[in-house]
Each structure stands twice: as C-alpha cells, then as structure tokens.
Short mmCIF file of C-alpha atoms and ligand atoms in Angstrom, two decimals:
data_model
loop_
_atom_site.label_atom_id
_atom_site.label_comp_id
_atom_site.label_asym_id
_atom_site.label_seq_id
_atom_site.Cartn_x
_atom_site.Cartn_y
_atom_site.Cartn_z
CA UNK A 991 95.44 112.27 115.54
CA UNK A 992 96.28 112.01 112.15
CA UNK A 993 92.75 111.13 110.04
CA UNK A 994 93.33 109.10 105.96
CA UNK A 995 92.44 112.42 104.56
CA UNK A 996 94.91 114.81 106.45
CA UNK A 997 97.35 112.24 105.42
CA UNK A 998 96.04 112.46 102.04
CA UNK A 999 96.50 116.35 102.24
CA UNK A 1000 100.28 116.02 103.63
CA UNK A 1001 100.97 113.64 100.63
CA UNK A 1002 99.74 116.54 97.99
CA UNK A 1003 101.49 119.02 99.65
CA UNK A 1004 104.23 116.54 99.90
CA UNK A 1005 104.36 115.50 95.93
CA UNK A 1006 103.67 119.73 94.45
CA UNK A 1007 106.95 120.39 97.19
CA UNK A 1008 109.06 118.96 94.24
CA UNK A 1009 108.53 121.42 91.74
CA UNK A 1010 109.24 124.77 94.43
CA UNK A 1011 111.28 127.41 92.32
CA UNK A 1012 113.68 128.12 95.14
CA UNK A 1013 117.77 128.54 93.85
CA UNK A 1014 118.39 130.84 95.91
CA UNK A 1015 117.35 129.60 99.72
CA UNK A 1016 117.09 125.73 98.33
CA UNK A 1017 114.30 125.23 100.86
CA UNK A 1018 111.38 123.97 99.10
CA UNK A 1019 107.68 124.40 100.39
CA UNK A 1020 104.68 122.90 98.99
CA UNK A 1021 100.97 123.78 100.05
CA UNK A 1022 97.65 122.25 100.02
CA UNK A 1023 95.08 123.78 100.72
CA UNK A 1024 91.30 122.34 101.11
CA UNK A 1025 87.94 124.05 99.75
CA UNK A 1026 85.54 123.18 101.91
CA UNK A 1027 83.70 121.26 98.85
CA UNK A 1028 86.45 119.38 99.44
CA UNK A 1029 88.61 120.78 96.07
CA UNK A 1030 92.28 120.77 96.77
CA UNK A 1031 94.69 123.64 95.57
CA UNK A 1032 98.26 123.42 95.31
CA UNK A 1033 101.13 125.98 95.82
CA UNK A 1034 105.29 125.82 96.32
CA UNK A 1035 107.50 128.87 96.61
CA UNK A 1036 108.78 130.65 93.98
CA UNK A 1037 111.59 132.78 94.50
CA UNK A 1038 113.36 135.29 92.16
CA UNK A 1039 116.42 136.94 91.45
CA UNK A 1040 115.37 140.08 93.24
CA UNK A 1041 114.78 138.11 96.38
CA UNK A 1042 112.17 140.32 97.55
CA UNK A 1043 109.46 139.39 95.06
CA UNK A 1044 109.48 135.26 96.44
CA UNK A 1045 106.56 134.29 96.90
CA UNK A 1046 105.28 131.77 99.72
CA UNK A 1047 103.28 128.15 98.88
CA UNK A 1048 101.00 129.00 101.00
CA UNK A 1049 100.31 132.34 99.48
CA UNK A 1050 99.95 130.59 95.96
CA UNK A 1051 97.81 127.70 96.83
CA UNK A 1052 95.69 130.11 97.71
CA UNK A 1053 96.11 132.46 95.08
CA UNK A 1054 95.10 129.41 92.95
CA UNK A 1055 92.24 128.15 95.01
CA UNK A 1056 90.60 132.18 94.83
CA UNK A 1057 90.82 132.35 90.80
CA UNK A 1058 88.94 128.92 90.52
CA UNK A 1059 86.50 130.87 93.10
CA UNK A 1060 87.07 129.06 96.08
CA UNK A 1061 86.11 131.19 99.00
CA UNK A 1062 86.09 128.47 102.14
CA UNK A 1063 88.80 126.03 103.62
CA UNK A 1064 88.98 123.96 106.07
CA UNK A 1065 92.68 122.80 106.35
CA UNK A 1066 96.09 124.15 104.70
CA UNK A 1067 99.05 121.32 104.71
CA UNK A 1068 102.32 122.62 104.34
CA UNK A 1069 105.73 120.81 103.81
CA UNK A 1070 109.05 121.32 104.46
CA UNK A 1071 111.96 119.43 104.75
CA UNK A 1072 112.86 120.48 108.81
CA UNK A 1073 111.93 119.20 111.53
CA UNK A 1074 110.43 120.69 113.84
CA UNK A 1075 108.60 121.28 110.92
CA UNK A 1076 108.02 125.28 109.63
CA UNK A 1077 104.94 127.07 110.53
CA UNK A 1078 103.41 129.70 107.93
CA UNK A 1079 105.02 132.89 107.76
CA UNK A 1080 103.90 136.47 108.85
CA UNK A 1081 102.44 137.07 105.46
CA UNK A 1082 100.56 133.78 104.94
CA UNK A 1083 98.94 133.76 107.99
CA UNK A 1084 97.63 137.03 107.37
CA UNK A 1085 96.53 136.74 103.99
CA UNK A 1086 94.50 133.18 105.11
CA UNK A 1087 93.25 134.67 107.32
CA UNK A 1088 91.26 136.77 105.07
CA UNK A 1089 88.96 133.61 104.51
CA UNK A 1090 88.29 132.85 108.70
CA UNK A 1091 90.66 132.10 111.19
CA UNK A 1092 89.38 128.36 111.73
CA UNK A 1093 91.60 127.08 109.01
CA UNK A 1094 93.13 124.06 110.57
CA UNK A 1095 97.02 124.44 109.87
CA UNK A 1096 99.03 121.22 109.79
CA UNK A 1097 103.17 121.28 108.97
CA UNK A 1098 104.62 118.18 108.30
CA UNK A 1099 108.17 117.82 108.02
CA UNK A 1100 110.30 114.48 107.45
CA UNK A 1101 109.82 113.07 110.32
CA UNK A 1102 107.12 114.93 112.65
CA UNK A 1103 103.95 116.92 112.56
CA UNK A 1104 102.50 120.33 114.05
CA UNK A 1105 98.77 121.70 114.33
CA UNK A 1106 97.34 124.96 115.00
CA UNK A 1107 94.30 126.69 114.32
CA UNK A 1108 95.14 129.64 112.46
CA UNK A 1109 93.25 132.21 115.38
CA UNK A 1110 95.88 130.01 117.19
CA UNK A 1111 98.98 131.20 114.69
CA UNK A 1112 97.38 134.86 114.68
CA UNK A 1113 96.52 136.00 118.29
CA UNK A 1114 94.42 139.38 117.73
CA UNK A 1115 94.17 139.26 114.00
CA UNK A 1116 93.38 142.43 111.97
CA UNK A 1117 90.35 141.15 109.90
CA UNK A 1118 87.56 142.81 107.40
CA UNK A 1119 86.04 143.00 110.71
CA UNK A 1120 88.60 145.66 111.89
CA UNK A 1121 87.48 147.98 109.14
CA UNK A 1122 83.74 148.36 110.73
CA UNK A 1123 83.29 152.12 111.94
N1 THU B 2668 108.48 130.01 102.36
C1 THU B 2668 107.37 129.79 102.39
O1 THU B 2668 107.10 128.97 101.17
N2 THU B 2668 106.31 129.56 102.99
C2 THU B 2668 106.54 129.82 104.46
O2 THU B 2668 105.75 130.39 104.72
C3 THU B 2668 108.45 130.55 104.83
C4 THU B 2668 109.05 130.50 103.84
C5 THU B 2668 109.69 129.91 101.56
C6 THU B 2668 109.89 131.31 100.91
C7 THU B 2668 110.96 131.45 100.46
O3 THU B 2668 111.53 130.84 98.81
C8 THU B 2668 111.68 130.13 100.93
O4 THU B 2668 110.81 129.91 101.88
C9 THU B 2668 113.25 130.77 102.56
O5 THU B 2668 112.68 131.19 103.06
#
C-alpha cells in the first residue's frame, strides 16, 4: 500500500525528471533517495556524446547524498515514462548495495508502481563483507 510519504518521494523523483539530460536516448529518469534522517536527495540521468559515460539518475542521487554526508538510507523512488515501471540497472543496484540491502526501491511509471527491497533486486550480492578473509 502506498503511504503519503512514499507518494511525496515519487513526486520529488517525478519533479526532477524534467531536468534529465538525455538527448540521445530520450529516456528521462528521476530519482529521489530518502536518508535515514529524512533528507531527500534527487538525481537525473546525464548522458554524453561519448555514450558510455552516461550516469544514471540513481547514482547521481546517491552521489549527492554521500557528498552531503548521508550514509544510511530508507527508500529510493525512481520514475520513468514507461509501464511497467523500469527497475534500476545493475550498476545502480550494486552501488546502492554499498549502503545496505534493506533499502526499499519504488519504481513508478505514469500508471503503475513496483516495489522491492534491494536484496530482492540483487540476490547473492557482492558487498563489503565479501572482502573479509
Ligand atoms: N538510466 C537510468 O538513469 N537509470 C537506470 O537505472 C537505467 C537507465 C538511464 C541511462 C540512460 O540515460 C537512459 O536511462 C537509457 O538507458
């Protein structure tokens, strides 16, 4: 069930999505990442004429959050213009996993939503514990 605060997070992701820089794919993505202390950090995808340099919205939001000192996160809302809503790519799942697999991931398209935990999206994850000998 969608509570009001989840709705507000989706609205923030959808709001920043209009600033996506995606002249090549035309696929606009917005992300709103909620920290444990309630702060919300947003990001959009940023593409490059050198296509492989593209950065996803989720990793932009995470970078902004980390730069502001946040390290613990509750939820991330990701918005696109497609249904069923697009799930975060593998690279974004992996970088988000750095900060905990309990993160709730909400993908929202114009007509529907999907949600998972990050653990569900990234089973058998490689994490910092994997580095322990
Ligand atoms: N994209 C994201 O921003 N997040 C994802 O999780 C998947 C893909 C962007 C990258 C590129 O600018 C466009 O969507 C098409 O792949």
